Each structure stands twice: as C-alpha cells, then as structure tokens.
PDB file of C-alpha atoms and ligand atoms in Angstrom:
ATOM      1  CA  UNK D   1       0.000   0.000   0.000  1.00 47.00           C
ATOM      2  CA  UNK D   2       1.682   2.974  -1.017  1.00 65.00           C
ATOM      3  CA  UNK D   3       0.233   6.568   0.701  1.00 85.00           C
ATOM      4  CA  UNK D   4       0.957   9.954  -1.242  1.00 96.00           C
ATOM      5  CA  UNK D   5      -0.217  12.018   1.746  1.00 98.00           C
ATOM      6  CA  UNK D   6      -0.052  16.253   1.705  1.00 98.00           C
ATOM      7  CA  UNK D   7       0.035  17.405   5.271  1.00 98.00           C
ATOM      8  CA  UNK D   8      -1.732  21.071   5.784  1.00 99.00           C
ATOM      9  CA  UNK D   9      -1.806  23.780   8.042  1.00 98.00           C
ATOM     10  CA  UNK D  10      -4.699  25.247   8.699  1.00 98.00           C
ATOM     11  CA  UNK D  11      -5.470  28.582   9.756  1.00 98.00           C
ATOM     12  CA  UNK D  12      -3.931  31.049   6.992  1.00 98.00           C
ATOM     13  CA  UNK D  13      -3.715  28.190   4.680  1.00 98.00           C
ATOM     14  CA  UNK D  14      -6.891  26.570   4.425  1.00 99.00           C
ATOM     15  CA  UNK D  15      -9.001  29.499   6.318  1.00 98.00           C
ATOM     16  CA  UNK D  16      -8.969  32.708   6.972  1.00 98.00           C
ATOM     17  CA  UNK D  17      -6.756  33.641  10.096  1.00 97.00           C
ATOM     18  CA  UNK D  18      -7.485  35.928  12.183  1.00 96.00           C
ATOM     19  CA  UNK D  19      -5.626  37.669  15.241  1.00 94.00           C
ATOM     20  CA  UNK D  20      -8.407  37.370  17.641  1.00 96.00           C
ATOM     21  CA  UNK D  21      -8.236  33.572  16.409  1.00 97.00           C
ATOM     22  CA  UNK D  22     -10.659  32.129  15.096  1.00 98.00           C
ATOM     23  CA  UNK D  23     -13.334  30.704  17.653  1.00 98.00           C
ATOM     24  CA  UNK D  24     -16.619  29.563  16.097  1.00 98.00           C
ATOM     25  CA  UNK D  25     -18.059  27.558  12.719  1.00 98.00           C
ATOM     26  CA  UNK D  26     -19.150  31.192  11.721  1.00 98.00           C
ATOM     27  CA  UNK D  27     -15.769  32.780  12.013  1.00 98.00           C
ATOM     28  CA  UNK D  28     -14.050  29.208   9.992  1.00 98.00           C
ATOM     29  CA  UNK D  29     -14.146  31.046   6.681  1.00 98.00           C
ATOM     30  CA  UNK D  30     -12.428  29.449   3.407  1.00 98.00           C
ATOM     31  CA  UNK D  31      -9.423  31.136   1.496  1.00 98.00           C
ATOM     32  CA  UNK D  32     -10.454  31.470  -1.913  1.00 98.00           C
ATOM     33  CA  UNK D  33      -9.985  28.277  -4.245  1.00 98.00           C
ATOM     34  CA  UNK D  34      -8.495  26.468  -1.301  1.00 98.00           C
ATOM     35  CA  UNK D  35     -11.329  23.792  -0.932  1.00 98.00           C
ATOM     36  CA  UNK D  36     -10.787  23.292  -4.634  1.00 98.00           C
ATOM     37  CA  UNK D  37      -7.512  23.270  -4.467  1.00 98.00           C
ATOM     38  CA  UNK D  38      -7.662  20.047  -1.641  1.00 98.00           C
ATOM     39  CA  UNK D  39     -10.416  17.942  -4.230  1.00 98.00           C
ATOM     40  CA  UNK D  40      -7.591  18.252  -6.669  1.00 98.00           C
ATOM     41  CA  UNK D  41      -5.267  16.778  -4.582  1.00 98.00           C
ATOM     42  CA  UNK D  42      -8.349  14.311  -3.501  1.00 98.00           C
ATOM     43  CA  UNK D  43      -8.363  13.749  -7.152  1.00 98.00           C
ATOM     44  CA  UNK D  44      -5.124  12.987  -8.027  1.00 98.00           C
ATOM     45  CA  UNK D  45      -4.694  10.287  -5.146  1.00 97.00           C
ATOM     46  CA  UNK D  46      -3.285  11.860  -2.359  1.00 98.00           C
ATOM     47  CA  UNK D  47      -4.633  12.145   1.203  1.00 98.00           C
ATOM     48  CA  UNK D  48      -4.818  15.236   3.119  1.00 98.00           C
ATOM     49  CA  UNK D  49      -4.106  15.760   7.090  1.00 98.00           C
ATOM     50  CA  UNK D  50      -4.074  18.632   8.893  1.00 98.00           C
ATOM     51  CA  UNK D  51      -1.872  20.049  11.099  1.00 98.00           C
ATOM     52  CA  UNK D  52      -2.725  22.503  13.213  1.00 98.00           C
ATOM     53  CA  UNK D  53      -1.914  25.103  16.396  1.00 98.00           C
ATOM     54  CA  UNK D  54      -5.204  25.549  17.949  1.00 98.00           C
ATOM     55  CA  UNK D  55      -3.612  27.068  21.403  1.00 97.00           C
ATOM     56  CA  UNK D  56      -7.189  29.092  21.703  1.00 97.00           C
ATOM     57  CA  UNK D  57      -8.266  26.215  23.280  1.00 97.00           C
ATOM     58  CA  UNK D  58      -5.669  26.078  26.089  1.00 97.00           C
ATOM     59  CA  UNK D  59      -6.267  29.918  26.530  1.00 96.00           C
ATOM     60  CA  UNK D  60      -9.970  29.297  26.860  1.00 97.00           C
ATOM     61  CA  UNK D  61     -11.177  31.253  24.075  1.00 98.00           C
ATOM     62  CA  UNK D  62     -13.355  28.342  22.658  1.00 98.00           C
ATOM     63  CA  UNK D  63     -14.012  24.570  23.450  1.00 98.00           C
ATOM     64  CA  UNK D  64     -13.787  21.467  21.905  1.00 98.00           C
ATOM     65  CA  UNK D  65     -17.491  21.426  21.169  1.00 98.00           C
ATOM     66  CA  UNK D  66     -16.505  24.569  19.028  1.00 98.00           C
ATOM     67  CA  UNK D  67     -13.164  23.229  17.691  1.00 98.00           C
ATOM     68  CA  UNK D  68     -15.746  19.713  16.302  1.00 98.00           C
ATOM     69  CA  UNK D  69     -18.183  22.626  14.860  1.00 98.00           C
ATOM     70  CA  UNK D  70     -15.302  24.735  12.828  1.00 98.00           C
ATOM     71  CA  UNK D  71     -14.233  20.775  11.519  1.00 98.00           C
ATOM     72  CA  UNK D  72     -17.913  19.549  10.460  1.00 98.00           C
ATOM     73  CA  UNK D  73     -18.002  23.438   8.612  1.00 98.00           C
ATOM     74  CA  UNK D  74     -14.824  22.604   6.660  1.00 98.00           C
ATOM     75  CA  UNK D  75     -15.829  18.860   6.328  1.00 98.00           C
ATOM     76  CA  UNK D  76     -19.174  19.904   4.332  1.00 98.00           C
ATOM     77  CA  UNK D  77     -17.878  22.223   2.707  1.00 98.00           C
ATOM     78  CA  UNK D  78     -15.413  20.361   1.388  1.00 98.00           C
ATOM     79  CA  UNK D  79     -17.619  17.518   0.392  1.00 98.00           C
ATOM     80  CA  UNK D  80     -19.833  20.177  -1.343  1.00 98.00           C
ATOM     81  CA  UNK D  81     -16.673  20.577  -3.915  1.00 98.00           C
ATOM     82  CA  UNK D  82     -15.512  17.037  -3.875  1.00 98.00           C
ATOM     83  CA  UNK D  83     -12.953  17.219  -1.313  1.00 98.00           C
ATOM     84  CA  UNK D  84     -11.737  15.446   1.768  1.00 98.00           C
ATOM     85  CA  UNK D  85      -9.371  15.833   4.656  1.00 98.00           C
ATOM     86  CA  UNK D  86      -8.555  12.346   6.047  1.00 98.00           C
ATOM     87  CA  UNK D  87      -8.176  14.062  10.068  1.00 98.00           C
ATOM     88  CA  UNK D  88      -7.589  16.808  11.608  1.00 98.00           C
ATOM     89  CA  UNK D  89      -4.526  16.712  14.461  1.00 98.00           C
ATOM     90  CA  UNK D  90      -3.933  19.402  16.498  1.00 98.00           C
ATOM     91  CA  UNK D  91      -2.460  20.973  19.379  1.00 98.00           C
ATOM     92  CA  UNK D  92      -5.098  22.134  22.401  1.00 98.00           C
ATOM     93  CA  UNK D  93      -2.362  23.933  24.706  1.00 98.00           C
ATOM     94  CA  UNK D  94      -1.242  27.104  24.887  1.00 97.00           C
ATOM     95  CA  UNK D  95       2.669  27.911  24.912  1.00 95.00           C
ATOM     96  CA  UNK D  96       3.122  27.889  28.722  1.00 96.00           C
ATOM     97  CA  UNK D  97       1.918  24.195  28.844  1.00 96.00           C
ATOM     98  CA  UNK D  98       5.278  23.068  27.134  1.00 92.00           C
ATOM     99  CA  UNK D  99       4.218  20.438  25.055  1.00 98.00           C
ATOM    100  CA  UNK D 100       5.811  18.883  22.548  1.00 97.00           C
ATOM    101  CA  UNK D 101       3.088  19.141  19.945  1.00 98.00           C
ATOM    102  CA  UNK D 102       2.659  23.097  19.590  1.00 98.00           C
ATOM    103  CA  UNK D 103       4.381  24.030  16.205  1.00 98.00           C
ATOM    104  CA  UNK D 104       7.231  24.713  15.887  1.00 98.00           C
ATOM    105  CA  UNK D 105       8.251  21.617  17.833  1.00 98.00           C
ATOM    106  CA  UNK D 106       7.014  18.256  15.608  1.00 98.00           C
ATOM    107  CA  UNK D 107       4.852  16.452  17.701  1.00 98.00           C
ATOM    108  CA  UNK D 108       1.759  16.795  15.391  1.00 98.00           C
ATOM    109  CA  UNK D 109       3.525  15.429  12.924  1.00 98.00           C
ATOM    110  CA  UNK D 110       5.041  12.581  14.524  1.00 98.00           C
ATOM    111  CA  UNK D 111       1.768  11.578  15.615  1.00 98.00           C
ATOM    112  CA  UNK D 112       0.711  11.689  11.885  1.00 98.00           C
ATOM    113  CA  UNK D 113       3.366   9.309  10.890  1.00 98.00           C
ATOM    114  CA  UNK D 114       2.355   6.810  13.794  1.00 98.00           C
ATOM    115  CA  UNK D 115      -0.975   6.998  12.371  1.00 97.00           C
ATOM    116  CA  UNK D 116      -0.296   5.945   8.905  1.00 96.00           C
ATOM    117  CA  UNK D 117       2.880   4.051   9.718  1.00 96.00           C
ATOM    118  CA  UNK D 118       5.178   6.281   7.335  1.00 95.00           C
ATOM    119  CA  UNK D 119       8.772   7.926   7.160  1.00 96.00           C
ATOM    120  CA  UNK D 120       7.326  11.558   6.238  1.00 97.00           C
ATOM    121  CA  UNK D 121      10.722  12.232   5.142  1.00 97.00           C
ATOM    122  CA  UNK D 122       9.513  14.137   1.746  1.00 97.00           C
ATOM    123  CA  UNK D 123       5.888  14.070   2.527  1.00 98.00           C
ATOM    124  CA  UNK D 124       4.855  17.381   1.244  1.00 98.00           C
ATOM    125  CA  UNK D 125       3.902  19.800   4.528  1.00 98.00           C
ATOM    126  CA  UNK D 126       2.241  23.706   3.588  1.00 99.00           C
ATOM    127  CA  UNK D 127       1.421  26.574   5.767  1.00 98.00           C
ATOM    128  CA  UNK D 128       1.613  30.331   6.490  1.00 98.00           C
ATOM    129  CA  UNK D 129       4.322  30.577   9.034  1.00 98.00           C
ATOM    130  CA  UNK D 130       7.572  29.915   9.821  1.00 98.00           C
ATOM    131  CA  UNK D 131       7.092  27.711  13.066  1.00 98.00           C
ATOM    132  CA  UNK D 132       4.606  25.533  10.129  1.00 98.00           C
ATOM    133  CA  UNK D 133       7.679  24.912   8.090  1.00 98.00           C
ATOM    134  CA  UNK D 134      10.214  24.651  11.343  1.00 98.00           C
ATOM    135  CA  UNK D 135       7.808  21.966  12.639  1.00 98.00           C
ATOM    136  CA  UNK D 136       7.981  19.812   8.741  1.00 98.00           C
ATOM    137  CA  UNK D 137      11.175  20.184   8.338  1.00 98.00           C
ATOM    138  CA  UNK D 138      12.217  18.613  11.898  1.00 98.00           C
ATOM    139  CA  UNK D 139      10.710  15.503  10.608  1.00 98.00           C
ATOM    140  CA  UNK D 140      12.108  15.563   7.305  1.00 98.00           C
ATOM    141  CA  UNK D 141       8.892  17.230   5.337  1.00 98.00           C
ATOM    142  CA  UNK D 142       9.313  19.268   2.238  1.00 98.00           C
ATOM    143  CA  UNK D 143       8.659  22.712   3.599  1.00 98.00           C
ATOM    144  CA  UNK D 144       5.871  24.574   1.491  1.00 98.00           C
ATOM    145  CA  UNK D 145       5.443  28.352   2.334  1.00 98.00           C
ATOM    146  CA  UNK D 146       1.954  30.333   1.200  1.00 98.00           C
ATOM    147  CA  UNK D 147       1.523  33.873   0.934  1.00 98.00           C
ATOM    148  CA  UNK D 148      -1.784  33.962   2.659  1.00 98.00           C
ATOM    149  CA  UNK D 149      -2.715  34.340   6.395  1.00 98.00           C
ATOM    150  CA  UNK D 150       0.466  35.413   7.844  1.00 97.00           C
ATOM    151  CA  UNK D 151       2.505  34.579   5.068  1.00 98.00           C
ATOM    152  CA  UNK D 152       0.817  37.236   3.160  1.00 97.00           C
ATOM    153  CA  UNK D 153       3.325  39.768   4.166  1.00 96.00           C
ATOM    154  CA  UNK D 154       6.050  37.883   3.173  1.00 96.00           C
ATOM    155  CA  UNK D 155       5.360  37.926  -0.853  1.00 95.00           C
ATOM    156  CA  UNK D 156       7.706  39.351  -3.162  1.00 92.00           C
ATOM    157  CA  UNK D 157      11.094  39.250  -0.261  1.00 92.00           C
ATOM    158  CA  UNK D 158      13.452  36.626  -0.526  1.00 92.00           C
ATOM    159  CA  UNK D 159      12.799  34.026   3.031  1.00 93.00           C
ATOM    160  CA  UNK D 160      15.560  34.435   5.436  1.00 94.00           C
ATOM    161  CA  UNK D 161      17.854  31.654   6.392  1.00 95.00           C
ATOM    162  CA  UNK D 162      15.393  30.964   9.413  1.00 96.00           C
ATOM    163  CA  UNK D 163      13.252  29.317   7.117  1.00 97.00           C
ATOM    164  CA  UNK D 164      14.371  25.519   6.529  1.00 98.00           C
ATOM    165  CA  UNK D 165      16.767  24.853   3.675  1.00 96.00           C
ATOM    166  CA  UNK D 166      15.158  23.846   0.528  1.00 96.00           C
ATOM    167  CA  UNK D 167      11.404  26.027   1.154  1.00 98.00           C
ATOM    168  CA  UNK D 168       9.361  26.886  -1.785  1.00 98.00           C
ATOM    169  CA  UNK D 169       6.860  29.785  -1.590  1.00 98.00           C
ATOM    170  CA  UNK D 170       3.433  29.555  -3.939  1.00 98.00           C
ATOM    171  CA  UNK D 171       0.895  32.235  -3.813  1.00 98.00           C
ATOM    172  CA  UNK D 172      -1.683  30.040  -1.795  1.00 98.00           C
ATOM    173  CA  UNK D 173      -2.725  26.644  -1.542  1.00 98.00           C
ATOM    174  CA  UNK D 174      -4.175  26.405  -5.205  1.00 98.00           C
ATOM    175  CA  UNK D 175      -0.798  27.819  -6.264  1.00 98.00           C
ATOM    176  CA  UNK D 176       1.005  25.046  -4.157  1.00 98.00           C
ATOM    177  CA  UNK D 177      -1.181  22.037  -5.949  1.00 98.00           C
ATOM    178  CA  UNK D 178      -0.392  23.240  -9.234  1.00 98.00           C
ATOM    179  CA  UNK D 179       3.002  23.224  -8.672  1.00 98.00           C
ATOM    180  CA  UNK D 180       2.594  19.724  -7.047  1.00 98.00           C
ATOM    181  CA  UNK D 181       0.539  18.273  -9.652  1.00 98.00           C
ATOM    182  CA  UNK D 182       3.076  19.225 -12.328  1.00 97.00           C
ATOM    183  CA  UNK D 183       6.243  17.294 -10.452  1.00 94.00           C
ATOM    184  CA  UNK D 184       6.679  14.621 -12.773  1.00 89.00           C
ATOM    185  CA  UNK D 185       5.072  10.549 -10.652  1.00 76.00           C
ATOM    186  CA  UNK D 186       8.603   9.226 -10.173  1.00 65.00           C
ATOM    187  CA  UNK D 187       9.486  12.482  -8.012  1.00 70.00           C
ATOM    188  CA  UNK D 188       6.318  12.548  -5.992  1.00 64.00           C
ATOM    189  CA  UNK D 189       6.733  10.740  -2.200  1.00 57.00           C
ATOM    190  CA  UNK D 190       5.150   7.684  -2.137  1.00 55.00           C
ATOM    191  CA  UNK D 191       5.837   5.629   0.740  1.00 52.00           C
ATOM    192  CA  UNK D 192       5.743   2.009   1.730  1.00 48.00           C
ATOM    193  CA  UNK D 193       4.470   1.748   4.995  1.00 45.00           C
ATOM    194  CA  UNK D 194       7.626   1.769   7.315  1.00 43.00           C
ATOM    195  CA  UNK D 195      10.106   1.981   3.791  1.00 42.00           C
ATOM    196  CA  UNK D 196      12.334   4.873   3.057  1.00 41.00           C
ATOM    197  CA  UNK D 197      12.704   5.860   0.352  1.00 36.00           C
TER     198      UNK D 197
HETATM  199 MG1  LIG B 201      -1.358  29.189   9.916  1.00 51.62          MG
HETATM  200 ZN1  LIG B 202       0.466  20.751  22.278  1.00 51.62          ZN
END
C-alpha cells in the first residue's frame, strides 16, 4: 500500500486567520480556491491531514465542542466541492503548557506518521508561518510556504535563512497544488508503509 499524503496547516492556509483567532463555525471562513484546491489533490490520489496550532483552546477562548463545529463546517464544505481531509490533528495547549506538539516543535507530525505508519521524510507539509515549516522540516517534510494568512506579508522578499533549507513559496494553496501536480510521478513521495525511500 503505497500513501501519497499532503500534510496542511490550517489557519492562513486553508481558512482565513485571524488575530483574535478564530473561535466559532461562523468565524471558519475558506481562502479562496483552497477547498478546490484540496479535491484536486483528492483527485489525483493523495490524502490530506491537517496540522494545526489551535492554542485558543488552552487559553480558553473556545471549546472542543466549538473546535468539532469549525471541523464539520470545513468537512461539508469540502464535500460540497468534492474534497476530503482524512483528520484533523492538532495541538489544544497554549505555549506555557510546554508540550511537545505546539508548532514549531514536531509532535503533530510525529503523531501523523504513527498513524499511517510512514517515514514523512519528503511528505509534502504547507502553511503560512515559519514555526509551520520549522515543525515539517524537523521531521524531514518538504517545507511549502503560502503567501496567505500570515505569510501574506512575506510575498515578493526573498525568506531568510530561518526558514528551513530547501522552502518553496506559492501564492496560496491552489498555487502550491499546481506546482505539485506538475512534479513529474517518479518524483512525488510515495511511501511504503515503514520503507524509506
Ligand atoms: Mg497558519
Ligand atoms: Zn500541544
């Protein structure tokens, strides 16, 4: 069984972000052509995870009962273009709880491997900030920056050398599939369950 998998942030890369976070179904609001963007990955056979900071939960700014409500939004909506995200991990503390799973540090990510028994070494990983790509790249993920949500701000500059070696910047999410779905089949990460590659 071979798993091409895409691993995505969410807030700023999927949704809109928002400073005051975003703490309710009503406030989860899709980026332009980013649903799209996730059936045409659906499409071409990979999976999609996300990976996501949700630290207003430790801060008490919403509950889990809202966290499940922002999901089942982005769940419909996705179906409603043809779309699927496989699950949804994410990180409920806020930074003084010292976890290992708030990005930057990888522990979402490790978790996803467990889950689908892979080496993510190459597994494609996108998002809108730095700690995102700091988080991929500790595992071995091929960083993928997008200028929207807090990447917005960083279009047109060159990255500096905090970003991981070997990050690739695309306009947004649609941008980032595009360039994915034009990598020739023998370069694309497909792994073996426990293989390297
Ligand atoms: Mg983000
Ligand atoms: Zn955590």
């Amino acid at each position: 069984m071979q798993t091409k998998l895409v691993i995505l942030d969410r807030d700023g890369t999927i949704n809109q972000d928002s400073d005051d976070y975003v703490k309710s179904a009503a406030e989860w609001l899709p980026l332009p052509g980013a649903l799209e963007a996730i059936a045409r990955l659906n499409h071409a056979g990979w999976r999609v995870v996300v990976a996501s900071n949700q630290s207003g939960l430790g801060r008490g700014l919403f509950d889990v009962a809202a966290l499940n409500d922002m999901h089942t939004k982005m769940h419909k909506l996705l179906a409603a273009v043809g779309g699927r995200v496989d699950a949804v991990f994410y990180c409920p503390h806020s930074p003084e709880e010292t976890c290992n799973c708030r990005k930057p540090l990888p522990g979402l990510f490790e978790q996803i491997g467990e889950r689908y028994g892979m080496d993510l070494h190459g597994v494609p990983a996108v998002g809108d900030s730095l700690r995102d790509l700091q988080a991929a790249a500790a595992v071995g993920c091929a960083p993928h920056l997008v200028h929207t949500g807090k990447g917005e701000k960083l279009k047109g500059q060159l990255l500096s050398s905090d970003f991981p070696q070997g990050t690739l910047a695309h306009d947004d999410l649609g941008a980032f599939v595009d360039w994915l779905l034009a990598q020739p089949e023998s370069s694309v990460k497909t792994n073996k369950a426990g293989a390297h590659a």
